[in-house]
Short mmCIF file of C-alpha atoms in Angstrom, two decimals:
data_model
loop_
_atom_site.label_atom_id
_atom_site.label_comp_id
_atom_site.label_asym_id
_atom_site.label_seq_id
_atom_site.Cartn_x
_atom_site.Cartn_y
_atom_site.Cartn_z
CA UNK K 1 -111.11 58.40 -35.92
CA UNK K 2 -107.38 58.23 -37.21
CA UNK K 3 -105.38 60.92 -38.92
CA UNK K 4 -103.54 59.38 -42.25
CA UNK K 5 -100.97 61.99 -41.53
CA UNK K 6 -99.61 60.10 -38.40
CA UNK K 7 -95.78 58.87 -38.64
CA UNK K 8 -93.03 56.96 -37.20
CA UNK K 9 -94.52 55.62 -33.70
CA UNK K 10 -98.61 56.63 -34.23
CA UNK K 11 -98.65 54.77 -37.64
CA UNK K 12 -97.46 51.71 -35.80
CA UNK K 13 -100.15 52.22 -33.42
CA UNK K 14 -102.71 53.01 -36.47
CA UNK K 15 -101.76 49.84 -38.40
CA UNK K 16 -101.76 48.00 -35.16
CA UNK K 17 -105.53 49.41 -34.54
CA UNK K 18 -106.45 48.30 -38.34
CA UNK K 19 -104.98 44.85 -37.82
CA UNK K 20 -106.50 44.86 -34.67
CA UNK K 21 -110.37 45.35 -36.34
CA UNK K 22 -109.69 43.43 -39.48
CA UNK K 23 -108.91 40.54 -36.97
CA UNK K 24 -111.94 41.14 -34.83
CA UNK K 25 -113.98 41.11 -38.26
CA UNK K 26 -112.40 37.77 -38.84
CA UNK K 27 -113.31 36.07 -36.06
CA UNK K 28 -116.83 37.58 -35.00
CA UNK K 29 -118.35 38.68 -38.50
CA UNK K 30 -116.87 35.53 -40.85
CA UNK K 31 -116.10 32.94 -38.42
CA UNK K 32 -117.55 33.15 -35.64
CA UNK K 33 -116.35 32.76 -31.78
CA UNK K 34 -117.64 29.79 -31.41
CA UNK K 35 -116.41 28.29 -34.40
CA UNK K 36 -112.84 29.73 -33.62
CA UNK K 37 -113.07 27.50 -30.68
CA UNK K 38 -113.76 24.60 -31.98
CA UNK K 39 -111.45 24.82 -34.90
CA UNK K 40 -108.44 25.67 -32.68
CA UNK K 41 -109.64 22.22 -29.80
CA UNK K 42 -110.04 20.00 -33.56
CA UNK K 43 -106.30 21.34 -34.75
CA UNK K 44 -104.97 20.66 -31.45
CA UNK K 45 -106.44 16.89 -31.13
CA UNK K 46 -104.72 16.39 -34.53
CA UNK K 47 -101.30 16.97 -33.69
CA UNK K 48 -102.36 14.95 -30.27
CA UNK K 49 -102.76 12.49 -32.19
CA UNK K 50 -99.76 12.31 -34.45
CA UNK K 51 -97.70 13.12 -31.70
CA UNK K 52 -99.25 10.34 -29.90
CA UNK K 53 -98.91 7.17 -32.82
CA UNK K 54 -95.10 8.65 -33.29
CA UNK K 55 -94.29 8.80 -29.36
CA UNK K 56 -95.38 4.06 -29.61
CA UNK K 57 -91.77 3.04 -28.98
CA UNK K 58 -89.99 6.23 -28.96
CA UNK K 59 -89.18 9.28 -26.76
CA UNK K 60 -91.62 11.50 -28.91
CA UNK K 61 -94.18 12.46 -26.29
CA UNK K 62 -96.29 15.42 -25.75
CA UNK K 63 -94.43 17.37 -22.93
CA UNK K 64 -98.02 17.66 -20.82
CA UNK K 65 -99.78 14.63 -20.49
CA UNK K 66 -103.13 15.69 -18.72
CA UNK K 67 -105.30 15.94 -21.28
CA UNK K 68 -107.41 18.32 -19.26
CA UNK K 69 -104.31 20.47 -19.20
CA UNK K 70 -103.47 20.17 -22.56
CA UNK K 71 -103.65 23.91 -24.30
CA UNK K 72 -105.75 24.70 -28.08
CA UNK K 73 -103.33 27.11 -28.86
CA UNK K 74 -99.64 25.85 -28.91
CA UNK K 75 -97.98 22.03 -27.99
CA UNK K 76 -94.68 21.56 -26.51
CA UNK K 77 -93.37 18.09 -27.98
CA UNK K 78 -90.67 16.58 -26.53
CA UNK K 79 -88.20 13.68 -28.72
CA UNK K 80 -85.09 13.30 -26.42
CA UNK K 81 -81.56 15.55 -26.06
CA UNK K 82 -80.42 17.11 -29.24
CA UNK K 83 -83.04 15.57 -31.66
CA UNK K 84 -85.41 18.71 -31.06
CA UNK K 85 -82.74 21.08 -32.56
CA UNK K 86 -81.81 18.46 -35.30
CA UNK K 87 -84.95 18.81 -36.33
CA UNK K 88 -86.09 21.69 -36.58
CA UNK K 89 -82.83 22.78 -38.47
CA UNK K 90 -83.66 20.16 -41.07
CA UNK K 91 -87.32 21.65 -41.37
CA UNK K 92 -86.26 25.09 -41.55
CA UNK K 93 -83.73 24.51 -44.37
CA UNK K 94 -85.61 21.52 -46.08
CA UNK K 95 -89.43 22.52 -46.44
CA UNK K 96 -89.53 26.05 -44.65
CA UNK K 97 -91.02 25.32 -41.83
CA UNK K 98 -90.46 27.11 -38.45
CA UNK K 99 -90.82 25.11 -35.27
CA UNK K 100 -90.93 27.21 -32.08
CA UNK K 101 -88.32 26.80 -29.20
CA UNK K 102 -89.33 26.19 -25.89
CA UNK K 103 -89.44 28.68 -23.47
CA UNK K 104 -86.21 28.25 -21.17
CA UNK K 105 -84.34 27.57 -24.30
CA UNK K 106 -80.83 28.03 -22.62
CA UNK K 107 -81.57 25.26 -20.89
CA UNK K 108 -79.45 21.40 -21.80
CA UNK K 109 -82.61 19.72 -21.86
CA UNK K 110 -84.05 22.25 -24.23
CA UNK K 111 -82.50 21.10 -27.33
CA UNK K 112 -85.15 18.00 -27.11
CA UNK K 113 -87.90 20.03 -26.89
CA UNK K 114 -90.09 22.48 -29.48
CA UNK K 115 -93.36 23.79 -29.95
CA UNK K 116 -96.35 24.05 -32.76
CA UNK K 117 -98.71 26.95 -32.44
CA UNK K 118 -101.96 26.36 -34.20
CA UNK K 119 -104.07 29.31 -33.14
CA UNK K 120 -105.09 32.45 -35.02
CA UNK K 121 -105.54 32.36 -39.00
CA UNK K 122 -104.97 28.28 -39.51
CA UNK K 123 -106.32 25.49 -40.94
CA UNK K 124 -106.37 21.87 -41.37
CA UNK K 125 -104.20 21.57 -44.48
CA UNK K 126 -101.78 24.14 -42.95
CA UNK K 127 -101.59 21.90 -39.74
CA UNK K 128 -101.06 18.36 -41.88
CA UNK K 129 -98.50 19.82 -43.78
CA UNK K 130 -96.47 20.60 -40.71
CA UNK K 131 -96.74 17.14 -39.71
CA UNK K 132 -95.74 15.94 -43.05
CA UNK K 133 -93.02 18.14 -42.99
CA UNK K 134 -91.76 17.09 -39.12
CA UNK K 135 -92.39 13.15 -40.46
CA UNK K 136 -90.25 13.15 -42.67
CA UNK K 137 -87.51 15.44 -40.80
CA UNK K 138 -87.91 12.43 -39.01
CA UNK K 139 -87.15 9.66 -41.45
CA UNK K 140 -84.40 11.99 -43.13
CA UNK K 141 -82.57 12.03 -39.59
CA UNK K 142 -83.20 8.99 -38.51
CA UNK K 143 -85.14 9.83 -35.31
CA UNK K 144 -86.63 6.87 -34.09
CA UNK K 145 -90.52 7.21 -33.78
CA UNK K 146 -94.01 5.26 -34.01
CA UNK K 147 -95.89 4.97 -37.60
CA UNK K 148 -98.86 5.93 -38.36
CA UNK K 149 -98.60 9.26 -37.34
CA UNK K 150 -99.74 11.17 -40.38
CA UNK K 151 -102.89 8.24 -40.47
CA UNK K 152 -104.06 9.28 -36.95
CA UNK K 153 -103.71 13.61 -37.54
CA UNK K 154 -106.04 12.63 -40.87
CA UNK K 155 -108.40 10.35 -38.53
CA UNK K 156 -109.33 13.15 -36.51
CA UNK K 157 -109.48 15.73 -39.39
CA UNK K 158 -112.12 13.82 -40.60
CA UNK K 159 -114.03 13.03 -37.71
CA UNK K 160 -114.36 16.88 -37.19
CA UNK K 161 -115.47 17.92 -40.53
CA UNK K 162 -119.04 19.21 -40.33
CA UNK K 163 -117.52 20.23 -36.50
CA UNK K 164 -114.93 22.92 -37.62
CA UNK K 165 -117.40 25.57 -40.36
CA UNK K 166 -117.77 28.83 -40.94
CA UNK K 167 -121.10 29.99 -38.51
CA UNK K 168 -123.34 32.76 -39.91
CA UNK K 169 -123.02 35.92 -36.74
CA UNK K 170 -125.29 38.58 -36.42
CA UNK K 171 -125.06 42.09 -34.94
CA UNK K 172 -127.34 43.68 -32.91
CA UNK K 173 -126.00 47.22 -33.10
CA UNK K 174 -127.49 48.34 -29.94
CA UNK K 175 -126.05 45.73 -27.89
CA UNK K 176 -122.31 46.04 -26.18
CA UNK K 177 -120.67 43.65 -24.16
CA UNK K 178 -117.48 44.07 -22.32
CA UNK K 179 -114.52 41.19 -22.21
CA UNK K 180 -111.92 41.46 -19.47
CA UNK K 181 -109.66 39.41 -17.35
CA UNK K 182 -107.44 37.54 -19.16
CA UNK K 183 -105.49 38.07 -22.30
CA UNK K 184 -107.18 37.57 -25.60
CA UNK K 185 -104.92 36.35 -28.00
CA UNK K 186 -105.68 37.57 -31.76
CA UNK K 187 -103.02 35.91 -34.64
CA UNK K 188 -103.84 37.58 -37.73
CA UNK K 189 -101.10 36.01 -40.11
CA UNK K 190 -100.18 32.74 -37.63
CA UNK K 191 -96.83 34.75 -36.61
CA UNK K 192 -98.20 37.72 -35.36
CA UNK K 193 -99.87 37.77 -31.95
CA UNK K 194 -101.52 40.72 -30.36
CA UNK K 195 -102.89 40.83 -26.73
CA UNK K 196 -105.37 42.94 -25.32
CA UNK K 197 -106.81 43.08 -21.64
CA UNK K 198 -110.07 44.63 -21.89
CA UNK K 199 -111.73 45.11 -25.16
CA UNK K 200 -115.30 46.16 -25.67
CA UNK K 201 -117.15 44.06 -28.49
CA UNK K 202 -120.17 44.10 -29.83
CA UNK K 203 -122.33 41.31 -29.04
CA UNK K 204 -122.59 38.30 -31.13
CA UNK K 205 -125.44 35.96 -32.00
CA UNK K 206 -123.82 32.70 -32.95
CA UNK K 207 -126.69 30.70 -34.79
#
C-alpha cells in the first residue's frame, strides 16, 4: 500500500509504480502478451518493407541486413553521410516527427544514420504516418530514394490485418510466475521506457 503523502523522490517512485501497473494491465489484461509480440513483429516488417523499397538504386538501407538478427522494437536506417541529420531536422520542423539519433552520435558517419522506435503503445496508423512523413521529407530535400515505399508498407499492414488483434486473457489468481533474466521493456506512451530485470507476474492464459 502506497501513502498519498509521499513527496519528492518518493512521489517519483509512487508514480513509476502506478505507471508500471497500468502498463502491465494494458499488456496482459487488455491486449495479451502474445498479441503484443505479434503487433511488434508486424510493425517492424512494415518499416523494413518501406526502407527496402526506398533503398532500390539509392543509399537508403537497413543497418542490419540479417533478417534473423533484426529487432522488433527499433530499426536503424542508413542513408548517406549528412542525409540522416537533414531528414531528422526537416521532419521535426515540418511535421513534428522526431527520429532517434544513433548510438555513437559523435562519430562522423552518424550524420547519415537514425533510428525508428516501434515498441510499446504504437499501432499501424502511427507507423504509416511516420513513414509518410519520411517520404515527404526525402522528396522535399531531394534525397535519392526508390519508389513504392509506402505501397510496400501498406501491403504488409494489409497482410497482417487480423493477426494483430486483441486477444482475450484470463487470470487464475492462485497461479503466479516469475519472469526473470533479460530486461522487460515497457513503453506506455512511445517515449518513456521503463526496464525491470525481475518481475513477479500473474500467469496469463492466452485464448
